Amino acid sequence: MSVSTMGITVKKIEKSRIGELDHSNIQFGKLYSDHMLVAHYENGQWLQPEIMPYGNLNLSPATTFMHYGQAIFEGVKAYKDAEGNPVIFRPHDNWKRMNRSAERMAMPDVPEEIFVEGMRELVKLDKNWIPTAEGTSLYIRPFMIATDEFIGVKPAEKFTFLIITSPAGPYYAKPVSIFVEDKYVRAFPGGIGFTKAAGNYGASMYPTLQIRKKGYDQVLWTDGFEHKYVQEIGTMNVFFVIGDKVITPETSETILEGVTRDSVITLLRDKGVTVEERPLSIDEIADAFGKHQLKEAFGTGTAASISHIAELTYGDIHMKLPSEDWGISEWVKAELNDIRYGRKADIHGWIVKA
Ligand SMILES: *Cc1c(COP(=O)(O)O)cnc(C)c1O
């Protein structure tokens, strides 16, 4: 059966797989919802997007992105509001960021009608897959790949944009232990650190594996010139509560502009908390720790939401944070959840109905 809504062709699954979803044990990224959205770009234009049953792609082994990494992605979440309606958190911000990544990676702009309207349509169709327990959501993964069948190194001409969705439980159940990286580098000025380009994450696997062997969960990246200024963690921006101020590195070419980061800064400033966006050195953090001024540290990202940092290791310095005092990060996490689940007024216009 094919029905056309808003220029999107919808081909529904014959029998839903929703029975496979165990609400009491939702693991991140293990199970995908019934449908996906696929849109092709060729001859300089986007063709009509199609929502179809989730399934494998049929691609030539010579497909460009597999060889040269012209691939970008986004991460968004859908929730059910207090009335049980499906809602999406700040999808337009992800849409804009996807297009900043696309430009840097020589890929075409994805129109709002495909990214946002297509996402709304898909989430509405698979709304039964949105879990409702506290801390759970439907994780939405839009992404774009270069699909020329050509293994010469040149910017591609054909692309495919897709959206898949997956029910998500809490990402890091426990506070994380962080290794401050002083050898490997994630991003350099002039590079692609500000984009969600696939290669950024491929390049982070080896350093992450090294620190996992030492018992740490995540790397805190530092700048590539001096390994002195902190940047971000894995797929999270990072915040430090020092004295009565909240400090986070300012975004730049080397730091991803997190939507959660922006939401957290906005909510803290609304509450009258001083938030500084500026260069923050690891020495300043260690110094504050020594003076008992380092009160909290946390990461922010769509997948993990707010993730408490239990300890930071920088060379010989082990900074163990007091776990009983997460006043600011707990407050902001609760505030964000209240808005996402529709329990508090959305004064910033962040919630979009699916
Ligand atoms: C996705 C991501 C973040 C967090 O961005 P959100 O929009 O909050 O999800 C931060 N840093 C990196 C490197 C990321 O990939």
XYZ file of N, CA, C and O and ligand atoms in Angstrom, residues 73-75 94 97 186 193 195-196 201 232-237 256-261 300-303, ligand 1:
119
model
N 26.077 12.648 10.365
C 24.874 12.185 11.059
C 24.402 13.218 12.073
O 25.071 14.215 12.319
N 23.248 12.949 12.644
C 22.688 13.775 13.711
C 22.097 12.860 14.776
O 21.916 11.654 14.540
N 21.777 13.421 15.922
C 21.119 12.664 16.982
C 20.045 13.541 17.592
O 20.323 14.671 17.982
N 18.954 20.645 15.054
C 19.718 19.548 14.450
C 19.752 19.675 12.927
O 20.754 19.378 12.285
N 22.327 22.224 12.077
C 23.678 21.700 12.292
C 24.036 20.670 11.223
O 25.178 20.613 10.766
N 41.429 15.074 18.927
C 40.167 14.866 18.210
C 40.001 15.848 17.053
O 39.549 15.487 15.975
N 36.137 19.197 13.351
C 35.679 18.945 14.722
C 34.294 19.486 15.029
O 33.581 18.945 15.866
N 31.806 19.426 13.084
C 30.775 18.682 12.353
C 30.544 17.325 13.004
O 31.392 16.820 13.733
N 29.376 16.734 12.702
C 29.154 15.351 13.091
C 29.477 14.487 11.868
O 28.606 13.868 11.268
N 34.497 10.096 14.633
C 34.222 9.062 15.633
C 35.093 7.838 15.360
O 35.589 7.201 16.298
N 35.984 18.591 24.714
C 34.743 17.862 24.970
C 35.021 16.388 25.200
O 36.156 15.933 25.097
N 33.965 15.660 25.520
C 34.100 14.243 25.881
C 33.309 13.396 24.890
O 32.108 13.579 24.771
N 33.928 12.441 24.225
C 33.199 11.494 23.362
C 32.163 12.201 22.517
O 32.501 12.951 21.606
N 30.909 11.995 22.844
C 29.846 12.701 22.123
C 29.099 13.643 23.072
O 27.891 13.794 22.987
N 29.877 14.255 23.965
C 29.252 15.186 24.920
C 30.078 16.461 25.045
O 31.304 16.418 25.027
N 29.397 17.580 25.224
C 30.072 18.800 25.649
C 30.297 18.691 27.152
O 29.665 17.878 27.819
N 31.996 20.743 18.965
C 30.668 20.620 18.394
C 29.665 21.483 19.168
O 29.660 21.475 20.396
N 28.813 22.189 18.433
C 27.789 23.029 19.063
C 26.617 22.168 19.498
O 25.679 21.965 18.731
N 26.679 21.661 20.699
C 25.654 20.742 21.182
C 24.318 21.443 21.432
O 24.276 22.546 21.987
N 23.248 20.777 21.036
C 21.909 21.308 21.301
C 21.628 21.205 22.806
O 21.046 22.109 23.409
N 22.066 20.116 23.419
C 21.883 19.962 24.866
C 22.702 21.021 25.611
O 22.235 21.611 26.584
N 23.924 21.265 25.134
C 24.775 22.310 25.717
C 24.034 23.643 25.734
O 23.961 24.314 26.758
N 27.154 16.810 28.499
C 25.797 16.984 27.968
C 25.743 16.527 26.514
O 26.621 16.839 25.727
N 24.719 15.777 26.179
C 24.535 15.339 24.793
C 23.174 14.685 24.662
O 22.596 14.249 25.659
N 22.674 14.618 23.453
C 21.345 14.053 23.221
C 21.265 12.601 23.696
O 20.322 12.214 24.380
N 22.270 11.804 23.329
C 22.221 10.389 23.688
C 22.267 10.208 25.199
O 21.450 9.497 25.786
C 26.655 14.955 19.278
C 27.825 15.485 20.007
C 27.705 16.330 21.120
C 26.386 16.665 21.747
O 25.513 17.371 20.925
P 23.950 17.368 21.224
O 23.378 18.218 20.163
O 23.758 17.915 22.574
O 23.507 15.949 21.132
C 28.866 16.868 21.668
N 30.082 16.556 21.167
C 30.222 15.732 20.117
C 31.597 15.465 19.607
C 29.116 15.166 19.513
O 29.276 14.327 18.502
